[in-house]
Structures are given as structure tokens and as C-alpha cells.
């Protein structure tokens, strides 16, 4: 009987422990304690306590009923003020930067058009800014991790590979953190990089910092870097697929890039 009571007590202890996870507030305090060691305390306090992790700053992401088919139709719109015209204007405006980035990363003549297509599809050249503040998305992922040895390792990975790179970029560029919104995966900026891929970003305007939120040259060079490091050397298809791992995405990028390239060729004076 004594043994049964002892076993029952042990089981009850572990059940009650498992049923009592940290509260959201406790997780905030835990994370903030780590961040104080790296960043200005007043900056961190403003984000996590005064602004309550950017509460109420979401802009709902519009849903596309047909998803890829509807996206393709919108992106390949040839109307007077349509998507293809905007892409052509973007390419013409930033042609020098696009070609310089392609030359630097060995992308060849197609890369400027592929970069143009990616920036159109990801954020419509920076016009699209819907989503949830990235820091809130990242914290939610941090807080959801279960307790225990494996959970602790996962939570630390979220901290070092996602939260820290994002806050490093935000602090360096003096972004209004609550205005930097992103996807459900935390992808953000003109080229929609996830924080774990920020090591691939590059300084395209030579101002000494990398700002994929506000600098078009930085976004262009960063996409060129990503493509080159993630498969472009094998094939154009591989580079684009590793940017967004959907075959439908690749097809739209290639189709849009072909249209912009065709328009550019028509507008190039014959020698």
C-alpha cells in the first residue's frame, strides 16, 4: 500500500508539472532577460512591455481563393497599369543595380529578370506590407516550445537563429519593429527573407549596413546572393525553387521574368 501511494505521488507530481507550463508573461520575462545582455534595455522594454509585443499592429493577409492560379493571373496581368508594366518600370529604373548584382554573383544575363520577378511576387516591389509584426511571430514560436531538454534546445535555436538575427538587423537599421510585418513563417522585407536566412543578405548601396526593409539595392543584392548560394549554379530552376519550394512558384517566376526580358529586348536599340 505504501508503495502504491508513493508511485501515485510520483505520477501526480509529473502530471501536475507537465500541466503547469510557463505562462506567456513568464516566457516574455525569460526572453527579455537574455536580450538585456545584448541590446539596450530601454529598447527591449519598449518592444516587449510598453508596446506589448506590438499588440494590435497586425494587417490581415488577404486570402487568394485559387492561391497559385489566382496569383499567376494577377502577376502576369498585362493591363495598362498591370503587374507586367510595373515590373518593366522597376527593371528599367534599377537596371544598373540588377546587372551589377548579377555580375558580382555570377548570375548571367537572366538573373536581373529573375530578381525582378521575385521582388514582384514577394511584396509587389515593397508595396505589400500585410502580416503580423515579425517579432510577435518569432516570440510566439519561442513560447510554444514545450519544456524539457529537447524543448530547451529548440527554444535556444529559435532564439539564436531567428530572434537574435532579426533584432540585430532591426537595431542596426533603427527600424520601427512593430511596423516590420511578415508572413506566418516570419519572412519579411522586400524580398521576404526569414530571419534564419539573413546571413545571406548583402549591402547593395554600400552604406555600411544591410536593410532589406527600406533599401531596394540591398534587397536586389540579397536576392542575388540567396539565388547563388542556394542552387543557381546548378540551374536557374534550382535557385528559384530553393527560394520558395513550390513548383507553381517557380513557374510564375520564370513566366514573369520572361515577359520582362521580352519587353527589355524590344526596348533595346538595335546596333
CSV table of N, CA, C and O in Angstrom, one decimal, residues 129-210:
chain,number,residue,atom,x,y,z
A,129,UNK,N,2.6,45.1,-47.5
A,129,UNK,CA,3.2,45.1,-46.1
A,129,UNK,C,2.2,44.5,-45.1
A,129,UNK,O,2.2,44.8,-43.9
A,130,UNK,N,1.4,43.5,-45.5
A,130,UNK,CA,0.5,42.9,-44.6
A,130,UNK,C,1.2,41.8,-43.8
A,130,UNK,O,2.3,41.4,-44.1
A,131,UNK,N,0.5,41.3,-42.8
A,131,UNK,CA,1.0,40.3,-41.9
A,131,UNK,C,1.1,40.7,-40.5
A,131,UNK,O,0.5,41.7,-40.1
A,132,UNK,N,1.8,39.9,-39.7
A,132,UNK,CA,1.9,40.1,-38.3
A,132,UNK,C,3.3,40.6,-38.0
A,132,UNK,O,4.3,40.2,-38.7
A,133,UNK,N,3.5,41.6,-37.0
A,133,UNK,CA,4.8,42.0,-36.7
A,133,UNK,C,5.8,40.8,-36.5
A,133,UNK,O,5.4,39.9,-35.7
A,134,UNK,N,6.9,40.9,-37.1
A,134,UNK,CA,7.8,39.7,-37.1
A,134,UNK,C,8.2,39.3,-35.7
A,134,UNK,O,8.2,38.1,-35.4
A,135,UNK,N,8.5,40.3,-34.9
A,135,UNK,CA,8.9,39.9,-33.5
A,135,UNK,C,7.8,39.2,-32.7
A,135,UNK,O,8.1,38.3,-31.9
A,136,UNK,N,6.6,39.5,-33.0
A,136,UNK,CA,5.5,38.8,-32.3
A,136,UNK,C,5.4,37.3,-32.8
A,136,UNK,O,5.2,36.4,-32.0
A,137,UNK,N,5.5,37.1,-34.1
A,137,UNK,CA,5.5,35.8,-34.7
A,137,UNK,C,6.7,35.0,-34.1
A,137,UNK,O,6.5,33.8,-33.8
A,138,UNK,N,7.9,35.6,-34.0
A,138,UNK,CA,9.0,34.8,-33.5
A,138,UNK,C,8.9,34.5,-32.1
A,138,UNK,O,9.2,33.4,-31.6
A,139,UNK,N,8.3,35.4,-31.3
A,139,UNK,CA,8.1,35.2,-29.9
A,139,UNK,C,7.1,34.0,-29.7
A,139,UNK,O,7.3,33.2,-28.8
A,140,UNK,N,6.0,34.1,-30.5
A,140,UNK,CA,5.0,33.0,-30.4
A,140,UNK,C,5.6,31.6,-30.6
A,140,UNK,O,5.3,30.7,-29.9
A,141,UNK,N,6.5,31.6,-31.6
A,141,UNK,CA,7.2,30.3,-31.8
A,141,UNK,C,8.1,29.9,-30.6
A,141,UNK,O,8.2,28.8,-30.2
A,142,UNK,N,8.8,30.9,-30.1
A,142,UNK,CA,9.6,30.7,-28.9
A,142,UNK,C,8.8,30.2,-27.7
A,142,UNK,O,9.2,29.2,-27.0
A,143,UNK,N,7.7,30.8,-27.5
A,143,UNK,CA,6.8,30.5,-26.3
A,143,UNK,C,6.1,29.1,-26.4
A,143,UNK,O,5.8,28.5,-25.4
A,144,UNK,N,5.9,28.7,-27.7
A,144,UNK,CA,5.1,27.4,-27.9
A,144,UNK,C,5.9,26.2,-27.6
A,144,UNK,O,5.4,25.1,-27.4
A,145,UNK,N,7.2,26.3,-27.6
A,145,UNK,CA,8.1,25.1,-27.4
A,145,UNK,C,7.9,24.5,-26.1
A,145,UNK,O,7.8,25.2,-25.0
A,146,UNK,N,7.7,23.2,-26.0
A,146,UNK,CA,7.4,22.5,-24.7
A,146,UNK,C,8.7,22.5,-23.9
A,146,UNK,O,9.8,22.6,-24.4
A,147,UNK,N,8.5,22.4,-22.6
A,147,UNK,CA,9.6,22.3,-21.6
A,147,UNK,C,10.3,20.9,-21.8
A,147,UNK,O,9.7,20.0,-22.3
A,148,UNK,N,11.5,20.9,-21.2
A,148,UNK,CA,12.2,19.6,-21.2
A,148,UNK,C,13.5,19.8,-22.0
A,148,UNK,O,13.7,20.8,-22.7
A,149,UNK,N,14.5,18.9,-21.9
A,149,UNK,CA,15.8,19.0,-22.6
A,149,UNK,C,15.7,19.3,-24.1
A,149,UNK,O,16.3,20.2,-24.6
A,150,UNK,N,14.9,18.5,-24.8
A,150,UNK,CA,14.8,18.8,-26.2
A,150,UNK,C,14.1,20.1,-26.5
A,150,UNK,O,14.5,20.8,-27.5
A,151,UNK,N,13.1,20.5,-25.7
A,151,UNK,CA,12.4,21.7,-25.9
A,151,UNK,C,13.3,22.9,-25.6
A,151,UNK,O,13.3,23.9,-26.3
A,152,UNK,N,14.2,22.8,-24.6
A,152,UNK,CA,15.2,23.8,-24.3
A,152,UNK,C,16.1,24.0,-25.5
A,152,UNK,O,16.5,25.2,-25.8
A,153,UNK,N,16.5,23.0,-26.1
A,153,UNK,CA,17.4,23.1,-27.3
A,153,UNK,C,16.7,23.8,-28.4
A,153,UNK,O,17.3,24.6,-29.1
A,154,UNK,N,15.4,23.4,-28.6
A,154,UNK,CA,14.7,24.0,-29.7
A,154,UNK,C,14.4,25.5,-29.4
A,154,UNK,O,14.6,26.3,-30.3
A,155,UNK,N,14.1,25.8,-28.2
A,155,UNK,CA,13.9,27.2,-27.8
A,155,UNK,C,15.1,28.0,-28.0
A,155,UNK,O,15.1,29.2,-28.5
A,156,UNK,N,16.3,27.5,-27.7
A,156,UNK,CA,17.5,28.2,-27.9
A,156,UNK,C,17.8,28.4,-29.3
A,156,UNK,O,18.3,29.4,-29.8
A,157,UNK,N,17.5,27.4,-30.2
A,157,UNK,CA,17.6,27.6,-31.6
A,157,UNK,C,16.8,28.7,-32.2
A,157,UNK,O,17.2,29.5,-33.0
A,158,UNK,N,15.5,28.8,-31.7
A,158,UNK,CA,14.7,29.9,-32.1
A,158,UNK,C,15.3,31.2,-31.7
A,158,UNK,O,15.2,32.2,-32.5
A,159,UNK,N,15.9,31.3,-30.6
A,159,UNK,CA,16.5,32.5,-30.1
A,159,UNK,C,17.7,32.9,-31.0
A,159,UNK,O,17.8,34.0,-31.4
A,160,UNK,N,18.6,31.9,-31.2
A,160,UNK,CA,19.9,32.3,-31.8
A,160,UNK,C,19.7,32.4,-33.4
A,160,UNK,O,20.4,33.1,-34.0
A,161,UNK,N,18.8,31.6,-33.9
A,161,UNK,CA,18.7,31.5,-35.4
A,161,UNK,C,17.6,32.4,-36.0
A,161,UNK,O,17.6,32.7,-37.2
A,162,UNK,N,16.7,32.9,-35.1
A,162,UNK,CA,15.6,33.7,-35.6
A,162,UNK,C,15.4,35.0,-34.9
A,162,UNK,O,15.5,36.1,-35.5
A,163,UNK,N,15.2,35.0,-33.6
A,163,UNK,CA,15.0,36.3,-32.8
A,163,UNK,C,16.2,37.1,-32.9
A,163,UNK,O,16.2,38.4,-33.2
A,164,UNK,N,17.4,36.6,-32.6
A,164,UNK,CA,18.6,37.4,-32.5
A,164,UNK,C,19.0,38.0,-33.8
A,164,UNK,O,19.3,39.2,-33.9
A,165,UNK,N,19.0,37.2,-34.9
A,165,UNK,CA,19.3,37.9,-36.2
A,165,UNK,C,18.3,39.0,-36.6
A,165,UNK,O,18.8,40.0,-37.2
A,166,UNK,N,17.1,38.8,-36.3
A,166,UNK,CA,16.1,39.8,-36.6
A,166,UNK,C,16.3,41.1,-35.8
A,166,UNK,O,16.3,42.2,-36.4
A,167,UNK,N,16.5,40.9,-34.5
A,167,UNK,CA,16.7,42.1,-33.7
A,167,UNK,C,18.1,42.8,-34.0
A,167,UNK,O,18.2,44.0,-33.9
A,168,UNK,N,19.1,42.0,-34.4
A,168,UNK,CA,20.4,42.6,-34.8
A,168,UNK,C,20.1,43.5,-36.0
A,168,UNK,O,20.6,44.7,-36.0
A,169,UNK,N,19.4,43.0,-37.0
A,169,UNK,CA,19.1,43.9,-38.2
A,169,UNK,C,18.2,45.1,-37.8
A,169,UNK,O,18.5,46.2,-38.3
A,170,UNK,N,17.2,44.9,-37.0
A,170,UNK,CA,16.3,45.9,-36.6
A,170,UNK,C,17.1,47.0,-35.8
A,170,UNK,O,16.9,48.2,-36.1
A,171,UNK,N,18.0,46.6,-34.9
A,171,UNK,CA,18.8,47.6,-34.1
A,171,UNK,C,19.7,48.4,-35.0
A,171,UNK,O,19.9,49.6,-34.9
A,172,UNK,N,20.4,47.7,-35.9
A,172,UNK,CA,21.4,48.3,-36.8
A,172,UNK,C,20.7,49.3,-37.7
A,172,UNK,O,21.2,50.4,-38.0
A,173,UNK,N,19.5,49.0,-38.2
A,173,UNK,CA,18.8,49.9,-39.2
A,173,UNK,C,17.8,50.8,-38.5
A,173,UNK,O,17.2,51.6,-39.2
A,174,UNK,N,17.7,50.7,-37.2
A,174,UNK,CA,16.8,51.6,-36.4
A,174,UNK,C,15.3,51.5,-37.0
A,174,UNK,O,14.6,52.5,-37.1
A,175,UNK,N,14.9,50.2,-37.3
A,175,UNK,CA,13.6,50.0,-37.7
A,175,UNK,C,12.6,50.2,-36.6
A,175,UNK,O,12.9,50.0,-35.4
A,176,UNK,N,11.4,50.6,-36.9
A,176,UNK,CA,10.3,50.6,-36.0
A,176,UNK,C,9.8,49.2,-36.0
A,176,UNK,O,9.1,48.7,-36.9
A,177,UNK,N,10.2,48.4,-35.0
A,177,UNK,CA,10.0,47.0,-35.0
A,177,UNK,C,8.5,46.6,-35.2
A,177,UNK,O,8.3,45.6,-36.0
A,178,UNK,N,7.6,47.3,-34.7
A,178,UNK,CA,6.2,47.0,-34.8
A,178,UNK,C,5.7,47.2,-36.2
A,178,UNK,O,4.6,46.7,-36.6
A,179,UNK,N,6.4,48.0,-37.0
A,179,UNK,CA,6.0,48.2,-38.4
A,179,UNK,C,6.6,47.2,-39.4
A,179,UNK,O,6.3,47.3,-40.6
A,180,UNK,N,7.5,46.4,-38.9
A,180,UNK,CA,8.1,45.3,-39.8
A,180,UNK,C,7.2,44.1,-39.7
A,180,UNK,O,7.4,43.3,-38.7
A,181,UNK,N,6.3,43.9,-40.6
A,181,UNK,CA,5.4,42.8,-40.6
A,181,UNK,C,5.9,41.7,-41.6
A,181,UNK,O,6.7,42.0,-42.5
A,182,UNK,N,5.4,40.5,-41.3
A,182,UNK,CA,5.8,39.4,-42.2
A,182,UNK,C,4.8,38.3,-42.3
A,182,UNK,O,3.7,38.4,-41.7
A,183,UNK,N,5.3,37.2,-42.9
A,183,UNK,CA,4.4,36.1,-43.1
A,183,UNK,C,4.3,35.2,-41.8
A,183,UNK,O,4.9,35.5,-40.8
A,184,UNK,N,3.5,34.2,-41.9
A,184,UNK,CA,3.3,33.3,-40.8
A,184,UNK,C,4.6,32.6,-40.4
A,184,UNK,O,4.8,32.1,-39.3
A,185,UNK,N,5.6,32.5,-41.4
A,185,UNK,CA,6.9,32.0,-41.1
A,185,UNK,C,7.9,33.0,-40.6
A,185,UNK,O,9.0,32.7,-40.3
A,186,UNK,N,7.4,34.3,-40.6
A,186,UNK,CA,8.3,35.3,-40.1
A,186,UNK,C,9.2,35.9,-41.2
A,186,UNK,O,10.1,36.7,-41.0
A,187,UNK,N,8.8,35.6,-42.5
A,187,UNK,CA,9.6,36.2,-43.6
A,187,UNK,C,9.2,37.7,-43.8
A,187,UNK,O,8.0,38.0,-43.6
A,188,UNK,N,10.1,38.5,-44.1
A,188,UNK,CA,9.9,40.0,-44.1
A,188,UNK,C,10.8,40.7,-45.1
A,188,UNK,O,11.7,40.1,-45.7
A,189,UNK,N,10.5,42.0,-45.2
A,189,UNK,CA,11.3,42.8,-46.1
A,189,UNK,C,10.8,42.7,-47.5
A,189,UNK,O,10.0,41.9,-47.9
A,190,UNK,N,11.5,43.5,-48.4
A,190,UNK,CA,11.1,43.5,-49.8
A,190,UNK,C,11.3,42.1,-50.4
A,190,UNK,O,10.4,41.7,-51.2
A,191,UNK,N,12.3,41.3,-50.0
A,191,UNK,CA,12.5,40.0,-50.6
A,191,UNK,C,11.9,38.9,-49.8
A,191,UNK,O,12.1,37.7,-50.1
A,192,UNK,N,11.3,39.2,-48.6
A,192,UNK,CA,10.7,38.2,-47.7
A,192,UNK,C,11.7,37.1,-47.3
A,192,UNK,O,11.5,35.9,-47.6
A,193,UNK,N,12.8,37.6,-46.6
A,193,UNK,CA,13.7,36.6,-46.1
A,193,UNK,C,13.2,36.2,-44.7
A,193,UNK,O,12.8,37.0,-43.9
A,194,UNK,N,13.4,34.9,-44.3
A,194,UNK,CA,13.2,34.5,-43.0
A,194,UNK,C,14.4,34.9,-42.2
A,194,UNK,O,15.5,35.0,-42.7
A,195,UNK,N,14.3,35.1,-40.9
A,195,UNK,CA,15.5,35.5,-40.1
A,195,UNK,C,16.6,34.6,-40.2
A,195,UNK,O,17.8,35.0,-40.1
A,196,UNK,N,16.4,33.3,-40.3
A,196,UNK,CA,17.5,32.3,-40.4
A,196,UNK,C,18.3,32.4,-41.6
A,196,UNK,O,19.4,31.9,-41.7
A,197,UNK,N,17.7,33.2,-42.6
A,197,UNK,CA,18.5,33.4,-43.9
A,197,UNK,C,19.1,34.8,-44.0
A,197,UNK,O,19.7,35.1,-45.1
A,198,UNK,N,19.1,35.5,-42.9
A,198,UNK,CA,19.6,36.9,-43.0
A,198,UNK,C,21.1,36.9,-43.2
A,198,UNK,O,21.6,37.9,-43.6
A,199,UNK,N,21.8,35.8,-42.9
A,199,UNK,CA,23.2,35.8,-43.2
A,199,UNK,C,23.5,35.9,-44.7
A,199,UNK,O,24.7,36.1,-45.1
A,200,UNK,N,22.5,35.7,-45.5
A,200,UNK,CA,22.7,35.8,-47.0
A,200,UNK,C,22.5,37.2,-47.5
A,200,UNK,O,22.7,37.4,-48.7
A,201,UNK,N,22.0,38.1,-46.6
A,201,UNK,CA,21.7,39.4,-47.1
A,201,UNK,C,23.0,40.2,-47.4
A,201,UNK,O,24.0,39.9,-46.8
A,202,UNK,N,22.9,41.2,-48.3
A,202,UNK,CA,24.1,41.9,-48.7
A,202,UNK,C,23.8,43.4,-48.8
A,202,UNK,O,22.7,43.8,-49.0
A,203,UNK,N,24.9,44.2,-48.6
A,203,UNK,CA,24.8,45.6,-48.7
A,203,UNK,C,25.0,46.1,-50.2
A,203,UNK,O,26.1,46.1,-50.7
A,204,UNK,N,23.9,46.4,-50.8
A,204,UNK,CA,23.9,46.8,-52.2
A,204,UNK,C,24.1,48.2,-52.5
A,204,UNK,O,24.5,48.6,-53.6
A,205,UNK,N,23.9,49.1,-51.5
A,205,UNK,CA,24.1,50.5,-51.7
A,205,UNK,C,25.4,51.0,-51.0
A,205,UNK,O,25.6,52.3,-51.0
A,206,UNK,N,26.2,50.1,-50.5
A,206,UNK,CA,27.5,50.5,-49.9
A,206,UNK,C,27.4,51.6,-48.8
A,206,UNK,O,28.3,52.4,-48.7
A,207,UNK,N,26.3,51.5,-48.0
A,207,UNK,CA,26.2,52.4,-46.9
A,207,UNK,C,26.7,51.8,-45.5
A,207,UNK,O,26.5,52.4,-44.5
A,208,UNK,N,27.2,50.6,-45.6
A,208,UNK,CA,27.8,50.0,-44.4
A,208,UNK,C,26.8,49.2,-43.6
A,208,UNK,O,27.1,48.7,-42.5
A,209,UNK,N,25.6,49.1,-44.0
A,209,UNK,CA,24.6,48.2,-43.3
A,209,UNK,C,23.7,47.6,-44.4
A,209,UNK,O,23.6,48.0,-45.5
A,210,UNK,N,23.0,46.6,-43.9
A,210,UNK,CA,22.1,45.8,-44.8
A,210,UNK,C,20.6,46.0,-44.4
A,210,UNK,O,20.2,45.6,-43.3
